[in-house]
mmCIF file of C-alpha atoms and ligand atoms in Angstrom:
data_model
loop_
_atom_site.group_PDB
_atom_site.id
_atom_site.type_symbol
_atom_site.label_atom_id
_atom_site.label_comp_id
_atom_site.label_asym_id
_atom_site.label_seq_id
_atom_site.Cartn_x
_atom_site.Cartn_y
_atom_site.Cartn_z
ATOM 1 C CA UNK A 109 6.315 12.206 -0.711
ATOM 2 C CA UNK A 110 7.016 10.353 -3.937
ATOM 3 C CA UNK A 111 10.738 11.041 -3.808
ATOM 4 C CA UNK A 112 13.280 8.227 -3.656
ATOM 5 C CA UNK A 113 15.593 7.444 -0.752
ATOM 6 C CA UNK A 114 18.928 5.624 -1.004
ATOM 7 C CA UNK A 115 19.634 2.431 0.938
ATOM 8 C CA UNK A 116 22.746 2.795 3.120
ATOM 9 C CA UNK A 117 25.745 3.758 1.003
ATOM 10 C CA UNK A 118 24.415 1.927 -2.075
ATOM 11 C CA UNK A 119 22.660 3.269 -5.145
ATOM 12 C CA UNK A 120 19.528 1.186 -4.465
ATOM 13 C CA UNK A 121 16.724 3.756 -4.505
ATOM 14 C CA UNK A 122 13.220 3.179 -3.133
ATOM 15 C CA UNK A 123 10.033 5.090 -2.537
ATOM 16 C CA UNK A 124 9.273 5.552 1.159
ATOM 17 C CA UNK A 125 6.420 3.025 0.934
ATOM 18 C CA UNK A 126 6.720 -0.583 -0.211
ATOM 19 C CA UNK A 127 4.721 -3.766 0.282
ATOM 20 C CA UNK A 128 5.164 -6.464 2.930
ATOM 21 C CA UNK A 129 4.322 -9.876 1.489
ATOM 22 C CA UNK A 130 4.103 -12.355 4.352
ATOM 23 C CA UNK A 131 0.403 -12.846 3.440
ATOM 24 C CA UNK A 132 1.362 -13.494 -0.194
ATOM 25 C CA UNK A 133 1.926 -17.245 -0.276
ATOM 26 C CA UNK A 134 2.684 -17.369 3.467
ATOM 27 C CA UNK A 135 0.442 -20.409 4.035
ATOM 28 C CA UNK A 136 2.725 -21.778 6.740
ATOM 29 C CA UNK A 137 2.219 -18.576 8.783
ATOM 30 C CA UNK A 138 -1.419 -17.582 8.192
ATOM 31 C CA UNK A 139 -4.677 -19.463 7.720
ATOM 32 C CA UNK A 140 -7.103 -19.046 4.816
ATOM 33 C CA UNK A 141 -4.736 -17.438 2.333
ATOM 34 C CA UNK A 142 -5.510 -17.789 -1.362
ATOM 35 C CA UNK A 143 -2.746 -17.725 -3.966
ATOM 36 C CA UNK A 144 -5.055 -15.806 -6.323
ATOM 37 C CA UNK A 145 -5.230 -12.997 -3.724
ATOM 38 C CA UNK A 146 -1.436 -13.090 -3.454
ATOM 39 C CA UNK A 147 -1.018 -12.647 -7.222
ATOM 40 C CA UNK A 148 -3.625 -9.849 -7.187
ATOM 41 C CA UNK A 149 -1.903 -8.083 -4.259
ATOM 42 C CA UNK A 150 1.460 -7.990 -6.055
ATOM 43 C CA UNK A 151 -0.070 -6.827 -9.356
ATOM 44 C CA UNK A 152 -2.145 -4.144 -7.605
ATOM 45 C CA UNK A 153 0.899 -2.919 -5.715
ATOM 46 C CA UNK A 154 3.041 -2.493 -8.822
ATOM 47 C CA UNK A 155 0.160 -1.041 -10.865
ATOM 48 C CA UNK A 156 -0.445 1.480 -8.052
ATOM 49 C CA UNK A 157 3.159 2.676 -8.172
ATOM 50 C CA UNK A 158 4.755 0.568 -5.424
ATOM 51 C CA UNK A 159 8.191 -0.535 -6.537
ATOM 52 C CA UNK A 160 9.627 -2.150 -3.388
ATOM 53 C CA UNK A 161 8.487 -5.652 -2.388
ATOM 54 C CA UNK A 162 9.625 -7.250 0.885
ATOM 55 C CA UNK A 163 9.548 -11.050 0.921
ATOM 56 C CA UNK A 164 11.439 -13.957 2.539
ATOM 57 C CA UNK A 165 12.076 -17.673 2.036
ATOM 58 C CA UNK A 166 10.073 -18.252 5.238
ATOM 59 C CA UNK A 167 6.864 -16.822 3.722
ATOM 60 C CA UNK A 168 5.494 -20.087 2.392
ATOM 61 C CA UNK A 169 8.951 -21.705 2.224
ATOM 62 C CA UNK A 170 9.649 -20.058 -1.103
ATOM 63 C CA UNK A 171 6.033 -19.696 -2.246
ATOM 64 C CA UNK A 172 5.919 -15.919 -1.705
ATOM 65 C CA UNK A 173 9.142 -15.466 -3.680
ATOM 66 C CA UNK A 174 7.778 -17.702 -6.438
ATOM 67 C CA UNK A 175 4.529 -15.725 -6.748
ATOM 68 C CA UNK A 176 6.525 -12.484 -6.911
ATOM 69 C CA UNK A 177 8.820 -14.066 -9.526
ATOM 70 C CA UNK A 178 5.796 -15.050 -11.629
ATOM 71 C CA UNK A 179 4.366 -11.512 -11.543
ATOM 72 C CA UNK A 180 7.451 -9.343 -12.000
ATOM 73 C CA UNK A 181 8.251 -10.946 -15.356
ATOM 74 C CA UNK A 182 5.504 -8.716 -16.812
ATOM 75 C CA UNK A 183 7.117 -5.519 -15.492
ATOM 76 C CA UNK A 184 10.345 -3.551 -15.938
ATOM 77 C CA UNK A 185 12.689 -5.296 -13.482
ATOM 78 C CA UNK A 186 14.996 -2.296 -13.223
ATOM 79 C CA UNK A 187 12.222 -0.164 -11.718
ATOM 80 C CA UNK A 188 11.599 -2.684 -8.927
ATOM 81 C CA UNK A 189 13.390 -3.120 -5.607
ATOM 82 C CA UNK A 190 13.120 -6.742 -4.491
ATOM 83 C CA UNK A 191 14.050 -7.484 -0.899
ATOM 84 C CA UNK A 192 14.232 -11.033 0.429
ATOM 85 C CA UNK A 193 15.617 -12.821 3.472
ATOM 86 C CA UNK A 194 16.916 -16.210 4.530
ATOM 87 C CA UNK A 195 18.358 -17.951 7.596
ATOM 88 C CA UNK A 196 15.969 -20.785 8.426
ATOM 89 C CA UNK A 197 17.648 -24.032 7.352
ATOM 90 C CA UNK A 198 15.159 -26.555 5.879
ATOM 91 C CA UNK A 199 17.744 -29.336 6.308
ATOM 92 C CA UNK A 200 18.046 -28.683 10.057
ATOM 93 C CA UNK A 201 14.526 -28.202 11.424
ATOM 94 C CA UNK A 202 14.405 -24.610 10.153
ATOM 95 C CA UNK A 203 16.958 -23.554 12.762
ATOM 96 C CA UNK A 204 18.642 -20.253 11.958
ATOM 97 C CA UNK A 205 21.842 -20.616 10.001
ATOM 98 C CA UNK A 206 24.178 -17.695 9.191
ATOM 99 C CA UNK A 207 26.985 -19.862 7.862
ATOM 100 C CA UNK A 208 28.628 -18.197 4.810
ATOM 101 C CA UNK A 209 28.116 -21.231 2.522
ATOM 102 C CA UNK A 210 24.484 -21.624 3.621
ATOM 103 C CA UNK A 211 23.771 -17.946 2.869
ATOM 104 C CA UNK A 212 25.379 -18.175 -0.576
ATOM 105 C CA UNK A 213 23.261 -21.223 -1.424
ATOM 106 C CA UNK A 214 20.129 -19.495 -0.048
ATOM 107 C CA UNK A 215 20.720 -16.494 -2.317
ATOM 108 C CA UNK A 216 21.156 -18.725 -5.391
ATOM 109 C CA UNK A 217 17.916 -20.542 -4.588
ATOM 110 C CA UNK A 218 16.013 -17.287 -3.991
ATOM 111 C CA UNK A 219 17.242 -15.950 -7.341
ATOM 112 C CA UNK A 220 15.761 -19.019 -9.058
ATOM 113 C CA UNK A 221 12.380 -18.656 -7.337
ATOM 114 C CA UNK A 222 12.260 -14.920 -8.034
ATOM 115 C CA UNK A 223 13.307 -15.601 -11.654
ATOM 116 C CA UNK A 224 15.745 -12.726 -11.611
ATOM 117 C CA UNK A 225 19.508 -12.416 -11.696
ATOM 118 C CA UNK A 226 19.887 -9.991 -8.799
ATOM 119 C CA UNK A 227 18.274 -9.206 -5.436
ATOM 120 C CA UNK A 228 18.210 -5.522 -4.486
ATOM 121 C CA UNK A 229 18.188 -6.058 -0.708
ATOM 122 C CA UNK A 230 19.188 -9.345 0.921
ATOM 123 C CA UNK A 231 18.713 -9.703 4.670
ATOM 124 C CA UNK A 232 19.959 -12.347 7.074
ATOM 125 C CA UNK A 233 16.461 -13.013 8.446
ATOM 126 C CA UNK A 234 17.462 -13.983 12.012
ATOM 127 C CA UNK A 235 20.804 -14.328 13.815
ATOM 128 C CA UNK A 236 22.123 -17.785 14.658
ATOM 129 C CA UNK A 237 24.076 -18.474 17.830
ATOM 130 C CA UNK A 238 27.346 -19.664 16.362
ATOM 131 C CA UNK A 239 28.503 -17.747 13.291
ATOM 132 C CA UNK A 240 30.601 -14.596 13.802
ATOM 133 C CA UNK A 241 28.368 -11.976 12.220
ATOM 134 C CA UNK A 242 31.149 -10.229 10.298
ATOM 135 C CA UNK A 243 31.917 -13.549 8.561
ATOM 136 C CA UNK A 244 28.295 -13.882 7.423
ATOM 137 C CA UNK A 245 28.356 -10.313 6.150
ATOM 138 C CA UNK A 246 31.700 -10.884 4.392
ATOM 139 C CA UNK A 247 30.023 -13.719 2.440
ATOM 140 C CA UNK A 248 27.204 -11.371 1.473
ATOM 141 C CA UNK A 249 29.797 -8.821 0.396
ATOM 142 C CA UNK A 250 31.235 -11.402 -2.003
ATOM 143 C CA UNK A 251 27.734 -11.822 -3.458
ATOM 144 C CA UNK A 252 27.462 -8.044 -3.712
ATOM 145 C CA UNK A 253 30.769 -7.857 -5.596
ATOM 146 C CA UNK A 254 29.511 -10.633 -7.902
ATOM 147 C CA UNK A 255 26.343 -8.608 -8.634
ATOM 148 C CA UNK A 256 23.939 -11.164 -7.143
ATOM 149 C CA UNK A 257 22.757 -8.799 -4.416
ATOM 150 C CA UNK A 258 22.868 -4.993 -4.367
ATOM 151 C CA UNK A 259 22.732 -4.304 -0.632
ATOM 152 C CA UNK A 260 23.369 -6.132 2.623
ATOM 153 C CA UNK A 261 20.771 -6.305 5.375
ATOM 154 C CA UNK A 262 20.252 -7.910 8.757
ATOM 155 C CA UNK A 263 16.948 -8.467 10.531
ATOM 156 C CA UNK A 264 16.019 -9.216 14.146
ATOM 157 C CA UNK A 265 19.607 -8.487 15.244
ATOM 158 C CA UNK A 266 20.263 -6.830 18.619
ATOM 159 C CA UNK A 267 22.372 -3.668 18.635
ATOM 160 C CA UNK A 268 25.434 -5.733 19.650
ATOM 161 C CA UNK A 269 24.833 -8.164 16.796
ATOM 162 C CA UNK A 270 24.432 -5.274 14.345
ATOM 163 C CA UNK A 271 27.730 -3.817 15.562
ATOM 164 C CA UNK A 272 29.432 -7.207 15.173
ATOM 165 C CA UNK A 273 27.984 -7.553 11.657
ATOM 166 C CA UNK A 274 29.036 -4.029 10.736
ATOM 167 C CA UNK A 275 32.672 -4.244 11.910
ATOM 168 C CA UNK A 276 33.859 -3.556 8.373
ATOM 169 C CA UNK A 277 31.143 -0.997 7.622
ATOM 170 C CA UNK A 278 29.379 -3.353 5.191
ATOM 171 C CA UNK A 279 25.805 -3.356 6.563
ATOM 172 C CA UNK A 280 23.471 -1.182 4.478
ATOM 173 C CA UNK A 281 20.080 -1.811 6.055
ATOM 174 C CA UNK A 282 18.357 -3.198 9.167
ATOM 175 C CA UNK A 283 14.783 -4.518 9.421
ATOM 176 C CA UNK A 284 13.206 -4.853 12.860
ATOM 177 C CA UNK A 285 9.929 -4.799 14.746
ATOM 178 C CA UNK A 286 8.834 -1.175 15.120
ATOM 179 C CA UNK A 287 5.535 0.646 15.209
ATOM 180 C CA UNK A 288 3.849 3.375 17.222
ATOM 181 C CA UNK A 289 3.017 0.544 19.638
ATOM 182 C CA UNK A 290 6.555 -0.862 19.783
ATOM 183 C CA UNK A 291 9.039 1.977 19.926
ATOM 184 C CA UNK A 292 12.197 0.451 21.512
ATOM 185 C CA UNK A 293 14.191 0.927 18.315
ATOM 186 C CA UNK A 294 14.011 4.719 18.746
ATOM 187 C CA UNK A 295 16.480 4.566 21.636
ATOM 188 C CA UNK A 296 18.094 1.152 21.087
ATOM 189 C CA UNK A 297 18.882 1.260 17.364
ATOM 190 C CA UNK A 298 18.233 4.621 15.695
ATOM 191 C CA UNK A 299 21.241 6.526 17.136
ATOM 192 C CA UNK A 300 23.741 3.875 15.910
ATOM 193 C CA UNK A 301 22.014 3.441 12.529
ATOM 194 C CA UNK A 302 21.872 7.205 11.942
ATOM 195 C CA UNK A 303 25.560 7.610 12.813
ATOM 196 C CA UNK A 304 26.580 4.764 10.495
ATOM 197 C CA UNK A 305 24.260 5.675 7.590
ATOM 198 C CA UNK A 306 22.391 2.363 7.842
ATOM 199 C CA UNK A 307 18.789 2.427 6.581
ATOM 200 C CA UNK A 308 15.943 1.187 8.785
ATOM 201 C CA UNK A 309 12.803 -0.691 7.726
ATOM 202 C CA UNK A 310 10.166 -1.294 10.414
ATOM 203 C CA UNK A 311 8.101 -4.466 10.286
ATOM 204 C CA UNK A 312 4.573 -4.699 11.741
ATOM 205 C CA UNK A 313 4.040 -0.960 11.005
ATOM 206 C CA UNK A 314 0.269 -1.395 11.322
ATOM 207 C CA UNK A 315 0.685 -3.675 14.374
ATOM 208 C CA UNK A 316 -0.803 -6.503 12.264
ATOM 209 C CA UNK A 317 -3.904 -4.429 11.465
ATOM 210 C CA UNK A 318 -4.571 -2.953 14.934
ATOM 211 C CA UNK A 319 -3.278 0.463 13.834
ATOM 212 C CA UNK A 320 -5.683 0.614 10.870
ATOM 213 C CA UNK A 321 -8.427 1.568 13.335
ATOM 214 C CA UNK A 322 -10.633 -1.359 12.297
ATOM 215 C CA UNK A 323 -10.810 -2.938 15.767
ATOM 216 C CA UNK A 324 -12.912 -1.917 18.773
ATOM 217 C CA UNK A 325 -13.116 -2.758 22.498
ATOM 218 C CA UNK A 326 -14.924 -5.994 21.590
ATOM 219 C CA UNK A 327 -11.714 -7.241 19.899
ATOM 220 C CA UNK A 328 -9.497 -6.969 23.008
ATOM 221 C CA UNK A 329 -9.168 -10.772 23.256
ATOM 222 C CA UNK A 330 -7.583 -10.978 19.785
ATOM 223 C CA UNK A 331 -4.692 -8.878 21.107
ATOM 224 C CA UNK A 332 -3.732 -10.782 24.240
ATOM 225 C CA UNK A 333 -0.236 -9.225 24.250
ATOM 226 C CA UNK A 334 -1.859 -6.072 25.689
ATOM 227 C CA UNK A 335 -3.514 -5.770 29.103
ATOM 228 C CA UNK A 336 -7.164 -4.578 29.015
ATOM 229 C CA UNK A 337 -5.947 -1.160 30.206
ATOM 230 C CA UNK A 338 -3.288 -0.943 27.510
ATOM 231 C CA UNK A 339 -5.838 -1.937 24.875
ATOM 232 C CA UNK A 340 -8.142 0.872 26.036
ATOM 233 C CA UNK A 341 -5.224 3.332 25.820
ATOM 234 C CA UNK A 342 -4.466 2.150 22.287
ATOM 235 C CA UNK A 343 -8.060 2.709 21.170
ATOM 236 C CA UNK A 344 -8.006 6.216 22.711
ATOM 237 C CA UNK A 345 -4.774 7.018 20.835
ATOM 238 C CA UNK A 346 -6.239 5.643 17.586
ATOM 239 C CA UNK A 347 -9.288 7.888 18.068
ATOM 240 C CA UNK A 348 -6.932 10.877 18.198
ATOM 241 C CA UNK A 349 -5.469 9.734 14.862
ATOM 242 C CA UNK A 350 -8.999 9.304 13.486
ATOM 243 C CA UNK A 351 -9.753 12.985 14.205
ATOM 244 C CA UNK A 352 -6.550 14.016 12.424
ATOM 245 C CA UNK A 353 -7.340 11.681 9.510
ATOM 246 C CA UNK A 354 -10.709 13.417 8.965
ATOM 247 C CA UNK A 355 -8.904 16.725 8.336
ATOM 248 C CA UNK A 356 -6.834 15.110 5.587
ATOM 249 C CA UNK A 357 -9.799 13.182 4.185
ATOM 250 C CA UNK A 358 -7.681 10.093 4.819
ATOM 251 C CA UNK A 359 -7.972 6.797 6.689
ATOM 252 C CA UNK A 360 -6.332 6.011 10.034
ATOM 253 C CA UNK A 361 -3.908 3.604 8.291
ATOM 254 C CA UNK A 362 -2.908 6.249 5.730
ATOM 255 C CA UNK A 363 -2.141 8.805 8.453
ATOM 256 C CA UNK A 364 -0.169 6.280 10.516
ATOM 257 C CA UNK A 365 1.864 5.307 7.429
ATOM 258 C CA UNK A 366 2.413 8.995 6.625
ATOM 259 C CA UNK A 367 3.670 9.459 10.199
ATOM 260 C CA UNK A 368 6.415 6.855 9.617
ATOM 261 C CA UNK A 369 7.291 8.352 6.255
ATOM 262 C CA UNK A 370 7.812 11.768 7.845
ATOM 263 C CA UNK A 371 10.364 10.332 10.292
ATOM 264 C CA UNK A 372 13.887 10.624 8.788
ATOM 265 C CA UNK A 373 15.047 7.591 10.817
ATOM 266 C CA UNK A 374 12.676 5.371 8.816
ATOM 267 C CA UNK A 375 13.652 4.538 5.251
ATOM 268 C CA UNK A 376 10.851 2.393 3.821
ATOM 269 C CA UNK A 377 7.561 1.463 5.433
ATOM 270 C CA UNK A 378 6.283 -1.927 4.230
ATOM 271 C CA UNK A 379 2.664 -2.509 5.321
ATOM 272 C CA UNK A 380 1.468 -6.020 4.552
ATOM 273 C CA UNK A 381 -1.810 -6.785 2.802
ATOM 274 C CA UNK A 382 -4.140 -9.728 2.450
ATOM 275 C CA UNK A 383 -6.283 -8.133 -0.273
ATOM 276 C CA UNK A 384 -5.536 -5.830 -3.213
ATOM 277 C CA UNK A 385 -8.025 -3.241 -1.865
ATOM 278 C CA UNK A 386 -5.800 -2.808 1.216
ATOM 279 C CA UNK A 387 -2.756 -2.082 -0.966
ATOM 280 C CA UNK A 388 -4.743 0.388 -3.041
ATOM 281 C CA UNK A 389 -5.709 2.264 0.141
ATOM 282 C CA UNK A 390 -2.323 2.108 1.829
ATOM 283 C CA UNK A 391 -0.340 3.461 -1.122
ATOM 284 C CA UNK A 392 -2.433 6.642 -0.941
ATOM 285 C CA UNK A 393 -0.560 7.434 2.281
ATOM 286 C CA UNK A 394 1.975 8.988 -0.118
ATOM 287 C CA UNK A 395 -0.570 11.769 -0.744
ATOM 288 C CA UNK A 396 -0.941 12.639 2.969
ATOM 289 C CA UNK A 397 1.388 15.529 3.724
ATOM 290 C CA UNK A 398 1.257 15.389 7.510
ATOM 291 C CA UNK A 399 1.832 18.754 9.223
ATOM 292 C CA UNK A 400 4.318 19.130 12.082
ATOM 293 C CA UNK A 401 1.649 19.740 14.739
ATOM 294 C CA UNK A 402 -0.267 16.617 13.733
ATOM 295 C CA UNK A 403 2.995 14.633 13.633
ATOM 296 C CA UNK A 404 3.748 15.670 17.230
ATOM 297 C CA UNK A 405 0.166 15.039 18.395
ATOM 298 C CA UNK A 406 0.421 11.435 17.135
ATOM 299 C CA UNK A 407 3.897 11.036 18.657
ATOM 300 C CA UNK A 408 2.507 12.189 22.008
ATOM 301 C CA UNK A 409 -0.662 10.042 21.764
ATOM 302 C CA UNK A 410 1.531 6.907 21.606
ATOM 303 C CA UNK A 411 4.275 8.102 23.979
ATOM 304 C CA UNK A 412 3.444 5.364 26.532
ATOM 305 C CA UNK A 413 4.852 2.825 24.053
ATOM 306 C CA UNK A 414 8.271 4.499 23.866
HETATM 307 N N1 LIG B 57 11.979 -9.361 9.192
HETATM 308 C C1 LIG B 57 11.063 -10.014 9.882
HETATM 309 O O1 LIG B 57 11.369 -10.865 10.748
HETATM 310 C C2 LIG B 57 9.619 -9.724 9.631
HETATM 311 C C3 LIG B 57 8.643 -10.126 10.567
HETATM 312 C C4 LIG B 57 7.313 -9.804 10.295
HETATM 313 C C5 LIG B 57 6.983 -9.117 9.123
HETATM 314 N N2 LIG B 57 7.949 -8.769 8.223
HETATM 315 C C6 LIG B 57 7.640 -8.031 6.978
HETATM 316 O O2 LIG B 57 6.976 -6.837 7.349
HETATM 317 C C7 LIG B 57 5.745 -6.748 6.612
HETATM 318 C C8 LIG B 57 4.749 -5.981 7.431
HETATM 319 O O3 LIG B 57 4.354 -6.710 8.578
HETATM 320 P P1 LIG B 57 2.931 -7.432 8.635
HETATM 321 O O4 LIG B 57 2.379 -7.513 7.257
HETATM 322 O O5 LIG B 57 3.077 -8.690 9.384
HETATM 323 O O6 LIG B 57 2.084 -6.472 9.555
HETATM 324 P P2 LIG B 57 1.453 -5.024 9.334
HETATM 325 O O7 LIG B 57 1.994 -4.362 8.126
HETATM 326 O O8 LIG B 57 1.550 -4.347 10.651
HETATM 327 O O9 LIG B 57 -0.100 -5.368 9.116
HETATM 328 C C9 LIG B 57 -0.525 -5.855 7.877
HETATM 329 C C10 LIG B 57 -1.897 -6.450 8.005
HETATM 330 O O10 LIG B 57 -2.861 -5.465 8.399
HETATM 331 C C11 LIG B 57 -4.081 -5.647 7.663
HETATM 332 N N3 LIG B 57 -4.232 -4.451 6.803
HETATM 333 C C12 LIG B 57 -3.285 -3.881 6.008
HETATM 334 N N4 LIG B 57 -3.777 -2.789 5.395
HETATM 335 C C13 LIG B 57 -5.061 -2.664 5.797
HETATM 336 C C14 LIG B 57 -6.074 -1.723 5.506
HETATM 337 N N5 LIG B 57 -5.874 -0.700 4.684
HETATM 338 N N6 LIG B 57 -7.286 -1.895 6.112
HETATM 339 C C15 LIG B 57 -7.491 -2.915 6.970
HETATM 340 N N7 LIG B 57 -6.561 -3.851 7.271
HETATM 341 C C16 LIG B 57 -5.356 -3.720 6.694
HETATM 342 C C17 LIG B 57 -3.917 -6.919 6.845
HETATM 343 O O11 LIG B 57 -4.266 -8.065 7.626
HETATM 344 P P3 LIG B 57 -5.754 -8.605 7.791
HETATM 345 O O12 LIG B 57 -6.548 -8.274 6.573
HETATM 346 O O13 LIG B 57 -5.550 -10.053 7.997
HETATM 347 O O14 LIG B 57 -6.270 -7.908 9.029
HETATM 348 C C18 LIG B 57 -2.400 -6.957 6.660
HETATM 349 O O15 LIG B 57 -1.925 -8.245 6.367
HETATM 350 C C19 LIG B 57 5.383 -8.217 6.330
HETATM 351 O O16 LIG B 57 4.428 -8.364 5.319
HETATM 352 C C20 LIG B 57 6.732 -8.779 6.001
HETATM 353 O O17 LIG B 57 7.083 -8.488 4.666
HETATM 354 C C21 LIG B 57 9.256 -9.036 8.491
#
């Protein structure tokens, strides 16, 4: 499971597991975060063998990128894959902006915060309403030619927007909401991405912690997006994973992450973490060699969310 996969048609190579960092410095998005935990999460990830870090300007308005920049100076930069994103315009109420000049400036600013001279994966974080998507991507291609970014990504784009962005075949990678509880991408995006050799990175792979198995019926109110019946179904499905996890001497989260890593349509799974202990546990998903029968049992257990 430790083998490397290539991003799109580039030579950017990543392990199948990385780290999501919206709880590293993302004080504008989450309450009660401590920077010291953020620093510890990044260090623990790299020391545990994680080489791909997924951040964004929006996580703390640059604070997540800055923390990562502070830490990676102590490590071999060439072994790391740094992914970041931008679109929200601080000079216009954080509205999404895909204008070529805005994106070029955003990349230069991210490079400064990350204290590096290249970004391995740069995503347009969200689409705006006005910019033709192939023009935004053409600007990113100029940055790629200049060596400032190594691959071109888009995030939260519909299939039509991805097609518009990829008119010249320049999109390498797509990041979108996908988990066993949110499976639209399987039919909406995967066929096009597969055909066009575009990598896919799911965000919310643990459904913000729900798929770790740490919640019970008493927590239903915390997950108001699900009806009480749906929540019951989810807990039943998680119990099926728990039984499988026991066989592998693994946790529910590790088996769920291993399930994504076994799916060839998924390139890198990037579970987030608030604490270094969570990273330490999640990276061990690489050691879970999920059998085909167990893979299909899990697929079936969550088939209502397809
Ligand atoms: N492109 C986009 O628009 C976009 C949007 C959202 C996210 N993302 C990226 O995707 C990454 C992943 O999404 P996410 O972090 O929001 O959600 P996630 O990976 O589904 O869930 C991560 C959360 O689950 C809990 N957790 C993780 N491992 C655990 C463990 N072993 N035991 C118990 N709890 C555990 C932690 O939260 P608690 O401890 O607080 O429970 C952690 O912050 C983000 O970090 C970010 O980099 C991108």
